[in-house]
mmCIF file of C-alpha atoms and ligand atoms in Angstrom:
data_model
loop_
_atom_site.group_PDB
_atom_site.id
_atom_site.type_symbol
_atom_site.label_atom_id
_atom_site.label_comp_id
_atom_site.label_asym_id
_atom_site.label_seq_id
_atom_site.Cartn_x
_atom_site.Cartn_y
_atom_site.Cartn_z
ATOM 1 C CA UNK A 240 20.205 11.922 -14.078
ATOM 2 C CA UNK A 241 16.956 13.925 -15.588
ATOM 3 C CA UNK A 242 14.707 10.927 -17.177
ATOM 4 C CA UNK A 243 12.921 11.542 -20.209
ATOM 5 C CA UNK A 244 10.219 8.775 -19.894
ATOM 6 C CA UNK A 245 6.506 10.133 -18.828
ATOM 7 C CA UNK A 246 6.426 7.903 -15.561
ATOM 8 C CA UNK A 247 9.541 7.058 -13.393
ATOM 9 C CA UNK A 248 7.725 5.561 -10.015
ATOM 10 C CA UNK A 249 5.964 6.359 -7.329
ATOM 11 C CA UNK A 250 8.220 8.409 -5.922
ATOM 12 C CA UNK A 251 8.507 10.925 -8.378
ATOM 13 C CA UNK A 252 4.311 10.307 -9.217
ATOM 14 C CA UNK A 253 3.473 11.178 -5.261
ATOM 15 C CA UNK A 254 6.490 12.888 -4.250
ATOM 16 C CA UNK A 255 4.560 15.679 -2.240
ATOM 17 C CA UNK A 256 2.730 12.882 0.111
ATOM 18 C CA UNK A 257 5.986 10.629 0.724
ATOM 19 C CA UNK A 258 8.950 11.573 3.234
ATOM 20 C CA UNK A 259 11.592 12.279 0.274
ATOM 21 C CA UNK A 260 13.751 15.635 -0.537
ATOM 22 C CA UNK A 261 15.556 16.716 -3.323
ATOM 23 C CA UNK A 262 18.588 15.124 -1.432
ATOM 24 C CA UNK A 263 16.910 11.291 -1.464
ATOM 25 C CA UNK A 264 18.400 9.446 -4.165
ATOM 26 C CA UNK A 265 15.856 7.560 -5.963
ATOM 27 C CA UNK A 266 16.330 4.047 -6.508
ATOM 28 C CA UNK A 267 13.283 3.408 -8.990
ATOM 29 C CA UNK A 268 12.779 0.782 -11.649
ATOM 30 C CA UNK A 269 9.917 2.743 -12.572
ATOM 31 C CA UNK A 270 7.658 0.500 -9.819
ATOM 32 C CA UNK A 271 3.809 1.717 -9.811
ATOM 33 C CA UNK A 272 1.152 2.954 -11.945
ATOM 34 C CA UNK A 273 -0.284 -0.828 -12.183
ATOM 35 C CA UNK A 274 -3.514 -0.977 -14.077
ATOM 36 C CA UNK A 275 -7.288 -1.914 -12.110
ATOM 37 C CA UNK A 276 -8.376 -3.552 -14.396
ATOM 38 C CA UNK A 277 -12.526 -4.194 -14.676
ATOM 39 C CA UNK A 278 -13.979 -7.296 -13.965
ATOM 40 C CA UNK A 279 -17.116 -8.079 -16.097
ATOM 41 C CA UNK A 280 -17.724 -11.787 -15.165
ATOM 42 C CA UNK A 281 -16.480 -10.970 -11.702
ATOM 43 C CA UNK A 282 -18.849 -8.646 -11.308
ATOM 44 C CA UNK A 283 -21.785 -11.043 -12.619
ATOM 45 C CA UNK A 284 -21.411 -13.345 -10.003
ATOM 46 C CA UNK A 285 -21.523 -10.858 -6.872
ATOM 47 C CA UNK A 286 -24.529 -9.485 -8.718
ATOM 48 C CA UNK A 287 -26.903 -6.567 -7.475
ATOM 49 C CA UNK A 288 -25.675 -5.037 -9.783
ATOM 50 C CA UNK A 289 -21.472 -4.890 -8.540
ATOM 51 C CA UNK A 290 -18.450 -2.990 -10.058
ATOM 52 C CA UNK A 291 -15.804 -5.418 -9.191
ATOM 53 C CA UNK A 292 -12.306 -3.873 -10.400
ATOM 54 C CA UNK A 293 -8.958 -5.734 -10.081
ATOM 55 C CA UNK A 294 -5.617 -3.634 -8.909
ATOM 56 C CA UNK A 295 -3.076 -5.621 -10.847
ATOM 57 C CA UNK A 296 0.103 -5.603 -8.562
ATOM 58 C CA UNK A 297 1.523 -8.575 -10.069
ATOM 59 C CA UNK A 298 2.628 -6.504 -12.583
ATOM 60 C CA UNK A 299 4.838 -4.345 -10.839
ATOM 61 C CA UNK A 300 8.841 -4.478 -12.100
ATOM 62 C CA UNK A 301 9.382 -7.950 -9.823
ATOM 63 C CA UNK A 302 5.897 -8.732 -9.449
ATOM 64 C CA UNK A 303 4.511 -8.080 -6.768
ATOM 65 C CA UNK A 304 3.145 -5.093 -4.545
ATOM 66 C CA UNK A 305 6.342 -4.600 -2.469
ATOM 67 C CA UNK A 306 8.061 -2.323 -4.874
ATOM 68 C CA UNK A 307 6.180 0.470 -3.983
ATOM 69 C CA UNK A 308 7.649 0.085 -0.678
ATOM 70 C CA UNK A 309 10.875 -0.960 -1.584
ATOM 71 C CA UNK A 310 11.505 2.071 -3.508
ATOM 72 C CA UNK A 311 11.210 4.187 -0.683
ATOM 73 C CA UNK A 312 13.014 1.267 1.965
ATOM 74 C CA UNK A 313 15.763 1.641 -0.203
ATOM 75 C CA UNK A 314 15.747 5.022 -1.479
ATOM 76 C CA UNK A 315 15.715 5.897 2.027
ATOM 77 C CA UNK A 316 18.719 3.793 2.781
ATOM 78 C CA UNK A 317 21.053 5.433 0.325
ATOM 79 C CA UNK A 318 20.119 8.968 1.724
ATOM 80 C CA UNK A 319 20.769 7.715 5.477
ATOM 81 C CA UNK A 320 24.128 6.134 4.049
ATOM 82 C CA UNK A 321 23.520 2.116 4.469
ATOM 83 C CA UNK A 322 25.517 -0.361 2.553
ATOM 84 C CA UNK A 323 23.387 -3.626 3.473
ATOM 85 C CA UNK A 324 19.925 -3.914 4.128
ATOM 86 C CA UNK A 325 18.171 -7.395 5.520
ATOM 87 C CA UNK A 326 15.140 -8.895 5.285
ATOM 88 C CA UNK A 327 13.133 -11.947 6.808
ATOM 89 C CA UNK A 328 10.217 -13.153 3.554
ATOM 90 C CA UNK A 329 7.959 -15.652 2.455
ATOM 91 C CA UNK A 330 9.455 -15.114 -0.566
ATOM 92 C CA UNK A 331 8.459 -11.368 -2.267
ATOM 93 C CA UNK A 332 10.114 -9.032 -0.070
ATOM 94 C CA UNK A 333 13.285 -10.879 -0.731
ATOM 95 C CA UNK A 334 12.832 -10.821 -4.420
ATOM 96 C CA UNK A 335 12.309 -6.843 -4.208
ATOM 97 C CA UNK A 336 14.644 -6.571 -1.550
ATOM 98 C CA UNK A 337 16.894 -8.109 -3.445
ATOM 99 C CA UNK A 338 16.193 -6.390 -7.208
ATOM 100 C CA UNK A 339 16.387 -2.437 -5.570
ATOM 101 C CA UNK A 340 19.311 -3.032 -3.839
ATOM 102 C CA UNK A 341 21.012 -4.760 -7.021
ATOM 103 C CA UNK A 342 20.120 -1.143 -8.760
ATOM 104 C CA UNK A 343 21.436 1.007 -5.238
ATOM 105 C CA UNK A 344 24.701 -1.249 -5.156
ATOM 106 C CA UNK A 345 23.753 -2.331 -1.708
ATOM 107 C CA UNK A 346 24.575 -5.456 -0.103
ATOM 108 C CA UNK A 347 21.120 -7.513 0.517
ATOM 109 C CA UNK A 348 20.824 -10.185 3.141
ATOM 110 C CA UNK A 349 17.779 -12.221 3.451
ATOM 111 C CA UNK A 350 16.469 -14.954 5.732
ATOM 112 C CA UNK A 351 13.791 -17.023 3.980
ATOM 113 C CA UNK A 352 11.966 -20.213 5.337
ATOM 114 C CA UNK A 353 13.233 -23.259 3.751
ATOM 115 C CA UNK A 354 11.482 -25.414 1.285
ATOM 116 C CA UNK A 355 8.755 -22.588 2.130
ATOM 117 C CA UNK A 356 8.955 -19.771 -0.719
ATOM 118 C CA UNK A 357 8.038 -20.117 -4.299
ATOM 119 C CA UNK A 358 9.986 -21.253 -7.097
ATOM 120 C CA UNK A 359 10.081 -18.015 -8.915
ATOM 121 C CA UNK A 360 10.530 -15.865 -5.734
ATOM 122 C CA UNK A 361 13.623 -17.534 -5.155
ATOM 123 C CA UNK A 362 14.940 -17.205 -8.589
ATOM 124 C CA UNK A 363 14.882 -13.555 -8.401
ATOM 125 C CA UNK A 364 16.462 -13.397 -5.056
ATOM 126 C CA UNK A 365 19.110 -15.540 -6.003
ATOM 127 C CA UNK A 366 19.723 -13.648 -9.870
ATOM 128 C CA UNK A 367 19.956 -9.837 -8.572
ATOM 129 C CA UNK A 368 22.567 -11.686 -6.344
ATOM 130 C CA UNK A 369 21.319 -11.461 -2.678
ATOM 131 C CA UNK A 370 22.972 -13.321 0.177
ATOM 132 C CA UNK A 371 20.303 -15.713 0.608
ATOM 133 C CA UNK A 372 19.809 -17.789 4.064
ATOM 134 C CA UNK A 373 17.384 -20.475 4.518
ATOM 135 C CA UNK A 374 17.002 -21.282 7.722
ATOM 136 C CA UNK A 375 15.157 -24.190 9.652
ATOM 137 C CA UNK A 376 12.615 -22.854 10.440
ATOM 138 C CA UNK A 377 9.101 -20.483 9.530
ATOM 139 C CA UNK A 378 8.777 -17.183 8.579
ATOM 140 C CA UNK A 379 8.081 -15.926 11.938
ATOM 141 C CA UNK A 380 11.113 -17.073 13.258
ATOM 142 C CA UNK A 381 13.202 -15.413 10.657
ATOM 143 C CA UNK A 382 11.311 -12.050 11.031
ATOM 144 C CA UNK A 383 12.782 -12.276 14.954
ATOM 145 C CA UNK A 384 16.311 -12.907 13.654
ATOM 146 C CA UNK A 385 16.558 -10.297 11.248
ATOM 147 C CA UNK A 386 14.832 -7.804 13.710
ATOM 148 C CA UNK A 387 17.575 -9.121 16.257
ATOM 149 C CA UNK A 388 20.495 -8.883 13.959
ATOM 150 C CA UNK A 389 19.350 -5.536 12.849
ATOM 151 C CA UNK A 390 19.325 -3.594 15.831
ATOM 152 C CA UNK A 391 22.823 -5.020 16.625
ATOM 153 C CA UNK A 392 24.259 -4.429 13.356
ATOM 154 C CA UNK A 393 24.521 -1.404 10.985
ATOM 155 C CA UNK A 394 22.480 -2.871 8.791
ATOM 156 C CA UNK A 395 18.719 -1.769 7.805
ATOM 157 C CA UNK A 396 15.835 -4.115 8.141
ATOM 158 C CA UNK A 397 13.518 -3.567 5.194
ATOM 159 C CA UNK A 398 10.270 -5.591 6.242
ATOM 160 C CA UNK A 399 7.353 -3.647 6.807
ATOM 161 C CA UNK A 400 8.243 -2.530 10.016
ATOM 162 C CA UNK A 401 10.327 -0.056 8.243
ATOM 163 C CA UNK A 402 8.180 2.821 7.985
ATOM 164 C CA UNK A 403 9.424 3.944 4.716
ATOM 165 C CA UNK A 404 7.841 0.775 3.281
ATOM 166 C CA UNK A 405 4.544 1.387 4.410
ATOM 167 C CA UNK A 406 4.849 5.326 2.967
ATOM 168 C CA UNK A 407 6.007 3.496 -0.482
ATOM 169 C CA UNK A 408 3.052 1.431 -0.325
ATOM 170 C CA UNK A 409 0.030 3.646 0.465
ATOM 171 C CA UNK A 410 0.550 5.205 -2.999
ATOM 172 C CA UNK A 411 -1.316 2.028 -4.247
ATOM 173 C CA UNK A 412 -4.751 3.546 -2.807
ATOM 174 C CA UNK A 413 -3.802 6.944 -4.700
ATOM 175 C CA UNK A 414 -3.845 5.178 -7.975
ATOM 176 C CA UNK A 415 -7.109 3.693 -7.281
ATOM 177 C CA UNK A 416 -9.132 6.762 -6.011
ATOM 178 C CA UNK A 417 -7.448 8.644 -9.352
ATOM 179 C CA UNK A 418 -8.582 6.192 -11.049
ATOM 180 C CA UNK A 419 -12.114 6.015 -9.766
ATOM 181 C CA UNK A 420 -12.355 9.816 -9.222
ATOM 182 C CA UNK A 421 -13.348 8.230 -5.577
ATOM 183 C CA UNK A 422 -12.601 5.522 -3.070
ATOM 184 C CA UNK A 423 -14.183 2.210 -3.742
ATOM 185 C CA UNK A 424 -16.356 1.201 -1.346
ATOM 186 C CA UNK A 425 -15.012 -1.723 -0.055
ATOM 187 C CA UNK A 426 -11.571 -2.705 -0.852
ATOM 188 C CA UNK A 427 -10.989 -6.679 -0.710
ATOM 189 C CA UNK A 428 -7.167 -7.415 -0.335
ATOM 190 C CA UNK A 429 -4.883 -10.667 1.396
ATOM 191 C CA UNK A 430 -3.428 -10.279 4.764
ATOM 192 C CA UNK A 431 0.112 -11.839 5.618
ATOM 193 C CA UNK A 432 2.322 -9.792 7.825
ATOM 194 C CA UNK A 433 -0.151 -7.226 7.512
ATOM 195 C CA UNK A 434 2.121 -4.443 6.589
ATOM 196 C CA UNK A 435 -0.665 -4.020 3.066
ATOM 197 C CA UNK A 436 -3.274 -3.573 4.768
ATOM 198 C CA UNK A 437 -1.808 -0.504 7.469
ATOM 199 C CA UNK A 438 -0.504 1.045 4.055
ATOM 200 C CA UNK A 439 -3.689 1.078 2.205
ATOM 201 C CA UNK A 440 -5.679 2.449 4.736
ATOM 202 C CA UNK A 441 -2.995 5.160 5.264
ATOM 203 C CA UNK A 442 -3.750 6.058 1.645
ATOM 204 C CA UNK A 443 -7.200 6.119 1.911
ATOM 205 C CA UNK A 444 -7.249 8.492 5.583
ATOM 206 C CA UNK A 445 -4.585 10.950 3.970
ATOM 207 C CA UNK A 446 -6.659 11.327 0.576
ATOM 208 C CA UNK A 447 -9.548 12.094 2.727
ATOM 209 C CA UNK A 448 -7.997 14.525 5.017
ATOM 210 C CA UNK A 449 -6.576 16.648 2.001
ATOM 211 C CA UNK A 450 -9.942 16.216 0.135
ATOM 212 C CA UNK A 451 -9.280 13.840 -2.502
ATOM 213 C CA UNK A 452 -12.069 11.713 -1.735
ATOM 214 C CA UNK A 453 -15.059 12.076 0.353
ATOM 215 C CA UNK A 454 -15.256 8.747 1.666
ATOM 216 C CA UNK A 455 -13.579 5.825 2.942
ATOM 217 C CA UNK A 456 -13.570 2.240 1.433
ATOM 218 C CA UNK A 457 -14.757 -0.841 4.497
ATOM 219 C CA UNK A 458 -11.170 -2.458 4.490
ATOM 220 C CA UNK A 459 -11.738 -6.045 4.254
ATOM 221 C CA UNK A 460 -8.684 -8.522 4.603
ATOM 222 C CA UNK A 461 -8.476 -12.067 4.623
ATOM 223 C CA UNK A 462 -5.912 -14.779 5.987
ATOM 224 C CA UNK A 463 -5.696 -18.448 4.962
ATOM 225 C CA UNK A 464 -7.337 -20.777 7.443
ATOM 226 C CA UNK A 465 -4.203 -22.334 8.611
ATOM 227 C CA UNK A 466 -2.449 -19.157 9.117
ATOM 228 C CA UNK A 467 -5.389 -17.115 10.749
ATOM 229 C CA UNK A 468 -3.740 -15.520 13.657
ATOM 230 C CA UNK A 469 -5.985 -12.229 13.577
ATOM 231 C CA UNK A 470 -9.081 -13.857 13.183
ATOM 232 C CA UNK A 471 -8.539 -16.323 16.083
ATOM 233 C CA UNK A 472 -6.968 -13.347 17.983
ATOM 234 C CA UNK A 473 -3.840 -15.522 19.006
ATOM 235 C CA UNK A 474 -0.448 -16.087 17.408
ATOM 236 C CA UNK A 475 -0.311 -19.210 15.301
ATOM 237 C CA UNK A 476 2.691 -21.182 16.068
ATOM 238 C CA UNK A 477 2.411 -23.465 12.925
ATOM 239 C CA UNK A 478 0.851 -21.441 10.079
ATOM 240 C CA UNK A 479 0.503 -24.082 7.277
ATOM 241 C CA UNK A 480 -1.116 -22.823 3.612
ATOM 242 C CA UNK A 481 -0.783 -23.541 -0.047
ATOM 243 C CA UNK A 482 -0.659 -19.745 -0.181
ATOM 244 C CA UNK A 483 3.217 -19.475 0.907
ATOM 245 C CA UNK A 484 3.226 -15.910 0.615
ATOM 246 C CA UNK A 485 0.943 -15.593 3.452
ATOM 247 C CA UNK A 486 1.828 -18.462 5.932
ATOM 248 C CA UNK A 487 2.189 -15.808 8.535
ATOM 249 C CA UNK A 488 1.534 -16.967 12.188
ATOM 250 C CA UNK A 489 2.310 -13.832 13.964
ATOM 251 C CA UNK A 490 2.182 -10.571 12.095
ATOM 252 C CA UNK A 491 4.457 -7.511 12.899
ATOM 253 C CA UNK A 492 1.404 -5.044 11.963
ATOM 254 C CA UNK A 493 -1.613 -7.451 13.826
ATOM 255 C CA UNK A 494 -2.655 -3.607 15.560
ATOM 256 C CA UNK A 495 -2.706 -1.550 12.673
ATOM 257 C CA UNK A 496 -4.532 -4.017 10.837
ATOM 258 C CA UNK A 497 -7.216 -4.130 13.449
ATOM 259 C CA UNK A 498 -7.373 -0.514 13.815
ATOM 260 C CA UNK A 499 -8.343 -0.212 9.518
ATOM 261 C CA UNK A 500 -11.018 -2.801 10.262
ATOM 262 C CA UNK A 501 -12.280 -1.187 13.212
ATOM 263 C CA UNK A 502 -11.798 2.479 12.148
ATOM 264 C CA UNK A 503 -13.398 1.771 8.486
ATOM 265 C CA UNK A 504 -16.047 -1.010 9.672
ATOM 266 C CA UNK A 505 -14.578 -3.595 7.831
ATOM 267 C CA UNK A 506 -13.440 -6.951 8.476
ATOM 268 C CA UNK A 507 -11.305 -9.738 8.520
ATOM 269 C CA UNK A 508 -11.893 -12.826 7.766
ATOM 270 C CA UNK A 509 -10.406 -16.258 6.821
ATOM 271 C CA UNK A 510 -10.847 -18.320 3.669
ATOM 272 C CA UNK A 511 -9.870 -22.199 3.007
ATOM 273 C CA UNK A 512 -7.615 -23.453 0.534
ATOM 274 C CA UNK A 513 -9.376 -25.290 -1.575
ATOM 275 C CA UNK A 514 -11.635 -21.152 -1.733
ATOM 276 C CA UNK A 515 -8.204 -19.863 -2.494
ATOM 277 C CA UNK A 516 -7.664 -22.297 -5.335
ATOM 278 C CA UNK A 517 -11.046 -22.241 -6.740
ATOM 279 C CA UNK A 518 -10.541 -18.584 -6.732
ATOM 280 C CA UNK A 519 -7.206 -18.835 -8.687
ATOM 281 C CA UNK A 520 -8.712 -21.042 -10.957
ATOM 282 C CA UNK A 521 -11.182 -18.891 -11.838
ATOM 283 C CA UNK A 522 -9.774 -15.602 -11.678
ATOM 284 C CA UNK A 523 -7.840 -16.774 -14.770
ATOM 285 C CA UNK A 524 -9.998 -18.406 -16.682
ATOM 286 C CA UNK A 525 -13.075 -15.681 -16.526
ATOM 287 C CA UNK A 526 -11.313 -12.914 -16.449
ATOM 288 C CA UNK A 527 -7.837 -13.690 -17.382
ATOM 289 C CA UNK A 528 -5.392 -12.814 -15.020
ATOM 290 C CA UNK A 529 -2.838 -14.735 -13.456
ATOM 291 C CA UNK A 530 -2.213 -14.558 -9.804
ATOM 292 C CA UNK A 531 -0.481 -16.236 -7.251
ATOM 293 C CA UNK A 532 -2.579 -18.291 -4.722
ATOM 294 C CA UNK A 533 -1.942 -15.564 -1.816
ATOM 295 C CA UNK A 534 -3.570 -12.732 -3.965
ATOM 296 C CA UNK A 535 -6.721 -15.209 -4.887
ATOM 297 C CA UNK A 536 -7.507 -15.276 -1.447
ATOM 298 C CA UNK A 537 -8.601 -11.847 -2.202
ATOM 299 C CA UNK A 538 -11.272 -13.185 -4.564
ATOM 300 C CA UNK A 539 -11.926 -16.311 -2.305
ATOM 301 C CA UNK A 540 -12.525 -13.358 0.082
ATOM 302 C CA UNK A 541 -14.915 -11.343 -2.417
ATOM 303 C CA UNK A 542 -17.234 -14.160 -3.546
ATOM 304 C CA UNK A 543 -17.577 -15.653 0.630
ATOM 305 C CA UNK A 544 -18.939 -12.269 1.307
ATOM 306 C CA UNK A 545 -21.198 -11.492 -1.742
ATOM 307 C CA UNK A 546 -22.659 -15.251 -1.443
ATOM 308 C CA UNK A 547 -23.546 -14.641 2.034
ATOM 309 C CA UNK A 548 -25.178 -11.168 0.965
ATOM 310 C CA UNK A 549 -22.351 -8.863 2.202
ATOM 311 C CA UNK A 550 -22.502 -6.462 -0.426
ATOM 312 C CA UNK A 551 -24.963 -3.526 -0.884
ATOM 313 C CA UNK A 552 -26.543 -2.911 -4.440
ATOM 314 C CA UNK A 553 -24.247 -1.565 -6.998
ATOM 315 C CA UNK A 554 -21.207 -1.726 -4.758
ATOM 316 C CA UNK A 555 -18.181 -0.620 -5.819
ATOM 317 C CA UNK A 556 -14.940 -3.449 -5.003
ATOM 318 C CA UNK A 557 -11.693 -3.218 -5.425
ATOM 319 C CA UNK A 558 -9.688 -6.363 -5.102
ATOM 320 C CA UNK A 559 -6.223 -5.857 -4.347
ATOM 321 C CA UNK A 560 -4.359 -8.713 -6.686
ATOM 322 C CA UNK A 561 -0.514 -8.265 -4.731
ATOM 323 C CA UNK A 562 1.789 -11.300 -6.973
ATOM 324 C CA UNK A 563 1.938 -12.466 -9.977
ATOM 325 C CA UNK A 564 0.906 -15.724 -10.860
ATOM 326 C CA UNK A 565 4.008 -16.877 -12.611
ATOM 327 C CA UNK A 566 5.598 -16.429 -8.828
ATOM 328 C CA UNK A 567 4.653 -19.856 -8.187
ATOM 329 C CA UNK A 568 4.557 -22.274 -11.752
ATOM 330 C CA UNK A 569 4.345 -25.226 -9.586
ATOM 331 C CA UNK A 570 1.427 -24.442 -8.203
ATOM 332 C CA UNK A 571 -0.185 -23.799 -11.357
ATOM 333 C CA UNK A 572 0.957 -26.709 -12.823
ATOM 334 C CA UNK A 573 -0.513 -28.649 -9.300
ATOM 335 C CA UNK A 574 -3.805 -27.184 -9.726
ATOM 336 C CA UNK A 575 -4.786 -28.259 -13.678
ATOM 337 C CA UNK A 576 -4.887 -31.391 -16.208
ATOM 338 C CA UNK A 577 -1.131 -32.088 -17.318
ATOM 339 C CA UNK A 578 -1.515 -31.448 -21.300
ATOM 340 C CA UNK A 579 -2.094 -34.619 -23.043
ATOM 341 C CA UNK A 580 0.968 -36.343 -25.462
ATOM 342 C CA UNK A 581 -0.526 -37.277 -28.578
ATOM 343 C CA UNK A 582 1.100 -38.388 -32.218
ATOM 344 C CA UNK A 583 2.226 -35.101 -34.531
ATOM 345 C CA UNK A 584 -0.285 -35.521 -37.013
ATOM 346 C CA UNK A 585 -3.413 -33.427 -38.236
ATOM 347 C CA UNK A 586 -5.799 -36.736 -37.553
ATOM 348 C CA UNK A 587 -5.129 -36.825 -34.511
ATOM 349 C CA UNK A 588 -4.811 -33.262 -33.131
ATOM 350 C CA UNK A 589 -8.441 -32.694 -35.485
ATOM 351 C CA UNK A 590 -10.321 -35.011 -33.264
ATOM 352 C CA UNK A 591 -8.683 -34.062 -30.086
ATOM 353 C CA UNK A 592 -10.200 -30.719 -30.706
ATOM 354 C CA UNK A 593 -13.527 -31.569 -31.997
ATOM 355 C CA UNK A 594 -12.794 -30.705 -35.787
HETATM 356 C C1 AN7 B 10 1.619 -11.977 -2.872
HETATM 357 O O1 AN7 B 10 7.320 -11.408 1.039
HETATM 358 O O2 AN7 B 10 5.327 -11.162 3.809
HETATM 359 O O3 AN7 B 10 -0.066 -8.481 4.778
HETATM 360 O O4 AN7 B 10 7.842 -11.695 3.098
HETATM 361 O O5 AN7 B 10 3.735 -11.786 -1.022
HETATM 362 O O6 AN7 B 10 1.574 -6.874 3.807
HETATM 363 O O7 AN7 B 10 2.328 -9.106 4.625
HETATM 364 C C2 AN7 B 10 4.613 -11.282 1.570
HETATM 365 C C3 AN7 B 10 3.302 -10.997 1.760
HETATM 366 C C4 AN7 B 10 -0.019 -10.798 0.163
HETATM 367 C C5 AN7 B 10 0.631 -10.218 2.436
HETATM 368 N N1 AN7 B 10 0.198 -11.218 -1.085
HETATM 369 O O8 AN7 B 10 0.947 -8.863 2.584
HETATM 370 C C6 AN7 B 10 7.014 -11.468 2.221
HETATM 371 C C7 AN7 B 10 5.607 -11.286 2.620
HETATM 372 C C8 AN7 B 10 1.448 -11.537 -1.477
HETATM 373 C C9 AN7 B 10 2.514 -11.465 -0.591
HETATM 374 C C10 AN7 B 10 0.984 -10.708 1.094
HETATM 375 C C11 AN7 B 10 2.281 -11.047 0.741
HETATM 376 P P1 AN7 B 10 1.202 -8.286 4.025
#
């Protein structure tokens, strides 16, 4: 099954810092190698003279950031000889969840939140042909289900408490320091079920201890207001955000995240909804990229710092952008001026556009 493309994933890219031998069959679909793209205007408006870069993640193979760890969830799952694997989502796991096992002929079980998980989200879980459950109930609750179900059952949970997830995912913080040629200062990114955040700063403490990079980014991570469990330092019993992907009231990795704020100096933080759609808004129409409302509270995150003076002079930033904006249509369509009907003639359309 030799490939003859130059790039076939992550796990072939890192192999020598992920838990993979020849034996692991890998379940790809070429997930990875997502481009940081620089932000000009972005830059501008932190000022003092910023390099704000942008880790596209959207544009991984189902858009989002979880295929580096489902690669590896998966992969994993094969080798160990699974034929289902569950998971509990706000709506991106399942779609990757759903996608890899499609490709490893796995059965693929998930529990989503109902009425709770964006339109596009759901599409793909539904297409690649998962067994899809929504049940009464939040995300939180179906986390505890699936983790009950799993340890009774013979069948392998793939949230981020599956360590192989977290291994998949840390290869994200390897792109940007080869990128870079060296960590980025700080490193701006959402936090949900906090899973990103443990996996990123296992990156950035393993390129350091082999002597990749010399330093270590501040890790600074931000939850919606309404779903701010870390921040207030209790469980949230009722998360409620626009940003679905991160209406998270108790998250399986709350300790790891603390220990990458605490062990790089960082923070985390909480931004409001109408920050996170400002943010959206203007992430695409200054620099042009399209992201779901969960990943703009990465930017919301960025500019609440730099206006309150956060950022040292000629800082280097990298925001972590995890979904793709097309995740979530109706939100986009929410958030702007419906386009306006007018009469198919040149008149008309002339003066509409100031002609
Ligand atoms: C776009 O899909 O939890 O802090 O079930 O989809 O690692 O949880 C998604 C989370 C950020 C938060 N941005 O990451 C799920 C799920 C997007 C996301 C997060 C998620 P974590």
């Amino acid at each position: 099954m030799k490939k003859n493309h130059s790039y076939c994933g992550i796990i072939e890219k890192y192999r020598e810092y992920l838990p993979v031998t020849k034996k692991t069959p890998v379940i790809t679909l070429n997930e990875g190698n997502t481009p940081l793209i620089y932000a000009p205007a972005l830059s501008k408006l932190v000022g003092k003279g910023a390099e704000v870069y942008l880790k596209y993640e959207g544009l991984n193979p189902t858009g989002s950031f979880k295929d580096r760890g489902m690669t590896m969830a998966i992969s994993k799952a094969c080798e160990e000889g699974a034929k289902a694997v569950m998971c509990a989502s706000t709506g991106n796991t399942s779609a990757s969840a759903a996608a890899y096992a499609a490709k490893a002929k796995l059965k693929c079980i998930v529990l989503i939140p109902s009425g709770a998980i964006a339109l596009g989200k759901l599409s793909q879980a539904l297409i690649h042909g998962a067994k899809v459950l929504a049940i009464d109930g939040n995300f939180d609750k179906a986390l505890e289900l699936a983790r009950e179900i799993t340890r009774r059952y013979s069948i392998t949970l793939v949230n981020s408490l599956n360590p192989f997830r977290i291994e998949g995912q840390k290869t994200a913080s390897f792109e940007i320091c080869d990128y870079l040629g060296t960590a980025p200062d700080f490193q701006v990114m959402p936090v949900g079920n906090a899973g990103n955040i443990t996996a990123y700063w296992k990156g950035y403490k393993e390129y350091k201890s082999i002597g990749r990079i010399s330093a270590l980014p501040k890790m600074l991570g931000f939850q919606a207001e309404g779903a701010a469990p870390i921040v207030k330092g209790h469980p949230i019993k009722d998360p409620h955000t626009i940003a679905t992907a991160i209406k998270i009231g108790n998250p399986a990795s709350w300790t790891q995240a603390e220990a990458a704020r605490d062990e790089s100096n960082g923070l985390i933080d909480m931004v409001s909804d109408k920050q996170i759609l400002d943010a959206y808004k203007l992430l695409a129409q200054i620099e042009g990229v399209f992201v779901e409302p969960a990943s703009a509270a990465s930017v919301a995150g960025l500019l609440k710092l730099s206006k309150k003076g956060y950022f040292k002079a000629k800082a280097k930033i990298t925001c972590i952008l995890t979904g793709h904006g097309l995740k979530d249509p109706d939100r986009a369509i929410a958030s702007i001026n419906k386009p306006k009907i007018i009469k198919p003639d040149l008149k008309t359309i002339l003066k509409e556009i100031g002609y």
